[in-house]
């Protein structure tokens, strides 16, 4: 049914917005419908001369995850050796497209590397994304820090984890903090506590660092609360302005009606 609808639209010359194509393409690939996705991709290529790199990454993601699942399902010693070409494919994609990649592209490749368990490549990619981040974009900072913290946790690099938290707290441009991020960070810290034998530092030094990490988390919670209240205050100001504007408009309409009534009399 979906294929018929898409082909009928193509016959009628209907050209939806690119965002529609991209969303539909993602749905098709997530549902493991590559043939239908190819129909969409071909149609998109005909209507748009410049296709964003995120479309290529979407296809790469489908290919990588499909291969990874097939290798993991085998679960034998020979399957492990077949993981390396999959990891190399992501690194090669970054090498070929490096000059045209933006922050979002790097983040997509980083998350793909995390999915297949290549934490070293994920670390390399997230560090590359840092150099092209938009300093004024609060969402980019949020995604950068939470992803970098996740990688540090997976690698059990507690010192780097601590450094990233301190940097986030001191970064005036990274104002946006979500409740979900704080929950994730606390879960990462619990991982450090359970796996202290895997940390690069031991004993009292690691306990001291973990204690300071909780202090940094509390500071991050304060940042979240302040940002939330700033948003609420902004909403209150907006509502106050809209109410005043509405009241003035109502009064002006009432005065206009009175003038018309006098003119008629």
Coordinates of C-alpha atoms in Angstrom, one line a residue:
X1 CA 0.0 0.0 0.0
X2 CA 2.8 2.4 0.9
X3 CA 4.7 1.6 -2.3
X4 CA 1.5 2.2 -4.4
X5 CA 0.9 5.5 -2.8
X6 CA 4.5 6.7 -3.3
X7 CA 4.6 5.6 -7.0
X8 CA 1.2 7.2 -7.6
X9 CA 2.5 10.5 -6.2
X10 CA 5.6 10.2 -8.4
X11 CA 3.4 9.7 -11.5
X12 CA 1.4 12.8 -10.6
X13 CA 4.6 14.8 -10.2
X14 CA 4.0 15.5 -6.6
X15 CA 7.2 16.6 -4.9
X16 CA 7.0 16.5 -1.1
X17 CA 9.4 18.4 1.1
X18 CA 12.8 16.8 1.8
X19 CA 11.9 16.3 5.5
X20 CA 9.1 14.0 4.4
X21 CA 11.4 12.0 2.2
X22 CA 14.0 11.7 5.0
X23 CA 11.4 10.7 7.6
X24 CA 9.8 8.1 5.3
X25 CA 13.2 6.7 4.4
X26 CA 14.1 6.3 8.0
X27 CA 10.8 4.6 8.8
X28 CA 11.3 2.2 5.8
X29 CA 14.9 1.3 6.9
X30 CA 13.9 0.9 10.6
X31 CA 11.2 -1.5 9.4
X32 CA 13.7 -3.4 7.3
X33 CA 12.1 -2.5 4.0
X34 CA 15.2 -1.6 1.8
X35 CA 13.4 -2.0 -1.5
X36 CA 10.7 0.6 -0.6
X37 CA 13.5 2.8 0.8
X38 CA 15.3 2.6 -2.5
X39 CA 12.1 3.8 -4.3
X40 CA 12.1 6.8 -2.0
X41 CA 15.8 7.4 -2.4
X42 CA 15.6 7.3 -6.2
X43 CA 12.6 9.7 -6.1
X44 CA 14.5 12.0 -3.7
X45 CA 17.5 12.1 -6.0
X46 CA 15.4 13.1 -9.0
X47 CA 13.7 16.0 -7.2
X48 CA 16.7 17.3 -5.2
X49 CA 20.1 18.0 -6.7
X50 CA 22.0 18.3 -3.4
X51 CA 21.3 15.4 -1.0
X52 CA 22.5 16.0 2.6
X53 CA 25.1 13.7 3.9
X54 CA 22.7 12.5 6.6
X55 CA 20.9 10.4 4.0
X56 CA 24.2 8.5 3.2
X57 CA 24.7 8.0 6.9
X58 CA 21.1 6.6 7.2
X59 CA 22.0 4.0 4.6
X60 CA 25.3 3.3 6.3
X61 CA 23.5 2.8 9.6
X62 CA 21.2 0.3 8.1
X63 CA 24.0 -1.6 6.4
X64 CA 26.2 -1.6 9.5
X65 CA 23.5 -2.7 11.9
X66 CA 22.3 -5.4 9.5
X67 CA 25.8 -6.8 9.2
X68 CA 26.4 -6.5 13.0
X69 CA 23.3 -8.4 13.9
X70 CA 24.2 -11.2 11.5
X71 CA 27.7 -11.5 13.0
X72 CA 26.4 -11.4 16.6
X73 CA 23.8 -14.1 15.9
X74 CA 26.6 -16.5 14.8
X75 CA 28.2 -16.1 18.2
X76 CA 31.3 -18.2 17.4
X77 CA 35.0 -17.4 17.4
X78 CA 35.1 -16.7 13.7
X79 CA 32.3 -14.2 13.9
X80 CA 34.4 -11.9 16.2
X81 CA 37.0 -11.4 13.4
X82 CA 34.3 -10.2 11.1
X83 CA 33.5 -7.3 13.4
X84 CA 36.6 -5.4 12.4
X85 CA 35.6 -4.8 8.7
X86 CA 32.3 -3.4 10.0
X87 CA 34.2 -1.0 12.4
X88 CA 36.6 -0.1 9.5
X89 CA 33.6 0.8 7.3
X90 CA 32.6 3.6 9.7
X91 CA 36.1 4.9 9.9
X92 CA 36.5 4.9 6.1
X93 CA 33.2 6.8 5.7
X94 CA 34.5 9.5 8.1
X95 CA 37.8 9.7 6.2
X96 CA 36.1 10.0 2.8
X97 CA 33.5 12.6 3.9
X98 CA 35.6 14.4 6.6
X99 CA 35.6 17.8 4.8
X100 CA 31.8 18.0 4.3
X101 CA 30.7 16.5 7.7
X102 CA 28.9 18.7 10.2
X103 CA 28.4 18.2 14.0
X104 CA 25.2 16.2 13.5
X105 CA 27.0 13.9 11.0
X106 CA 29.8 13.2 13.5
X107 CA 27.2 12.6 16.3
X108 CA 25.4 10.1 14.1
X109 CA 28.6 8.2 13.4
X110 CA 29.6 8.3 17.0
X111 CA 26.3 6.8 18.1
X112 CA 26.6 4.1 15.4
X113 CA 30.1 3.2 16.8
X114 CA 28.6 3.0 20.3
X115 CA 26.0 0.6 19.0
X116 CA 28.5 -1.9 17.6
X117 CA 30.8 -1.5 20.7
X118 CA 33.7 0.3 19.1
X119 CA 34.3 2.8 21.9
X120 CA 37.7 3.9 20.7
X121 CA 36.3 5.0 17.4
X122 CA 33.4 6.7 19.1
X123 CA 35.9 8.6 21.3
X124 CA 37.8 9.7 18.2
X125 CA 34.6 10.8 16.4
X126 CA 33.2 12.7 19.4
X127 CA 36.5 14.6 19.8
X128 CA 36.4 15.6 16.1
X129 CA 32.8 16.9 16.6
X130 CA 34.1 19.2 19.4
X131 CA 36.1 21.2 16.9
X132 CA 33.1 22.1 14.7
X133 CA 30.4 22.5 17.4
X134 CA 28.4 25.7 17.2
X135 CA 29.3 27.6 20.4
X136 CA 25.9 29.2 20.7
X137 CA 23.9 26.1 20.1
X138 CA 22.7 24.8 23.5
X139 CA 21.3 21.6 22.0
X140 CA 24.6 20.7 20.4
X141 CA 26.5 21.2 23.7
X142 CA 23.9 19.0 25.4
X143 CA 24.3 16.2 22.9
X144 CA 28.1 16.5 22.9
X145 CA 28.5 16.3 26.7
X146 CA 26.0 13.5 27.3
X147 CA 27.6 11.4 24.4
X148 CA 31.1 12.1 25.6
X149 CA 30.2 11.1 29.1
X150 CA 28.6 7.9 27.9
X151 CA 31.8 7.0 26.0
X152 CA 34.0 7.7 29.0
X153 CA 31.7 5.5 31.2
X154 CA 31.9 2.6 28.6
X155 CA 35.7 2.9 28.7
X156 CA 35.8 3.3 32.5
X157 CA 37.7 6.5 32.2
X158 CA 36.6 8.1 35.4
X159 CA 39.1 11.0 35.3
X160 CA 37.9 12.0 31.9
X161 CA 34.3 11.6 33.0
X162 CA 35.0 14.0 35.9
X163 CA 36.7 16.5 33.6
X164 CA 33.8 16.5 31.2
X165 CA 31.3 17.2 34.1
X166 CA 33.4 20.1 35.4
X167 CA 33.7 21.5 31.9
X168 CA 29.9 21.2 31.4
X169 CA 29.3 23.1 34.6
X170 CA 31.7 25.9 33.8
X171 CA 30.6 26.3 30.1
X172 CA 28.3 29.3 30.0
X173 CA 27.1 28.4 26.5
X174 CA 26.0 24.9 27.6
X175 CA 23.0 26.0 29.6
X176 CA 20.6 23.4 28.5
X177 CA 20.4 20.4 30.9
X178 CA 17.5 17.8 30.8
X179 CA 16.2 15.6 33.5
X180 CA 16.9 12.6 31.3
X181 CA 20.6 13.5 31.0
X182 CA 21.0 13.8 34.8
X183 CA 19.4 10.3 35.2
X184 CA 21.8 8.9 32.7
X185 CA 24.8 10.5 34.3
X186 CA 23.8 9.0 37.7
X187 CA 23.5 5.6 36.1
X188 CA 27.0 6.0 34.6
X189 CA 28.4 6.9 38.1
X190 CA 26.8 3.7 39.5
X191 CA 28.6 1.8 36.9
X192 CA 31.9 3.2 38.2
X193 CA 31.0 2.2 41.7
X194 CA 30.2 -1.4 40.7
X195 CA 33.3 -1.8 38.5
X196 CA 35.9 -0.1 40.5
X197 CA 38.4 -2.8 39.7
X198 CA 38.2 -1.7 36.0
X199 CA 39.0 2.0 36.7
X200 CA 42.5 3.4 35.9
X201 CA 42.8 4.7 39.4
X202 CA 42.4 2.6 42.6
X203 CA 41.7 2.9 46.3
X204 CA 41.3 6.2 48.1
X205 CA 42.0 8.2 45.0
X206 CA 39.1 6.7 43.1
X207 CA 36.8 7.2 46.1
X208 CA 37.8 10.8 46.3
X209 CA 37.2 11.3 42.6
X210 CA 33.8 9.6 42.8
X211 CA 32.8 11.9 45.6
X212 CA 33.7 14.9 43.6
X213 CA 31.8 13.5 40.6
X214 CA 28.6 13.5 42.8
X215 CA 29.4 17.1 43.7
X216 CA 29.6 18.0 40.0
X217 CA 26.3 16.2 39.4
X218 CA 24.7 18.3 42.2
X219 CA 26.0 21.4 40.4
X220 CA 24.6 20.2 37.2
X221 CA 21.2 19.7 38.9
X222 CA 21.4 23.3 40.0
X223 CA 22.1 24.3 36.4
X224 CA 19.1 22.3 35.3
X225 CA 16.8 23.9 37.9
X226 CA 18.1 27.4 37.1
X227 CA 17.5 26.8 33.4
X228 CA 14.1 25.5 34.0
X229 CA 13.1 28.5 36.1
X230 CA 14.6 30.9 33.5
X231 CA 12.2 29.2 31.0
X232 CA 9.3 29.5 33.3
X233 CA 10.0 33.2 33.9
X234 CA 10.3 33.8 30.2
X235 CA 6.9 32.1 29.7
X236 CA 5.3 34.2 32.5
X237 CA 6.6 37.4 30.8
X238 CA 5.3 36.2 27.5
X239 CA 1.8 35.4 29.0
X240 CA 1.8 38.8 30.8
X241 CA 2.6 40.6 27.5
X242 CA -0.1 38.7 25.6
X243 CA -2.7 39.4 28.2
X244 CA -1.9 43.1 28.1
X245 CA -1.9 43.1 24.3
X246 CA -5.3 41.3 24.3
X247 CA -6.8 43.7 26.9
X248 CA -5.7 46.7 24.8
X249 CA -7.1 45.2 21.7
X250 CA -10.4 44.5 23.4
X251 CA -10.6 48.1 24.7
X252 CA -9.7 49.5 21.3
X253 CA -12.5 47.4 19.7
X254 CA -14.9 48.6 22.3
X255 CA -14.0 52.3 21.7
X256 CA -14.3 51.7 17.9
X257 CA -17.8 50.2 18.4
X258 CA -18.9 53.2 20.4
X259 CA -17.7 55.6 17.8
X260 CA -19.6 53.7 15.1
X261 CA -22.7 53.7 17.3
X262 CA -22.5 57.5 17.8
X263 CA -22.0 58.1 14.0
X264 CA -25.1 56.0 13.2
X265 CA -27.2 58.1 15.7

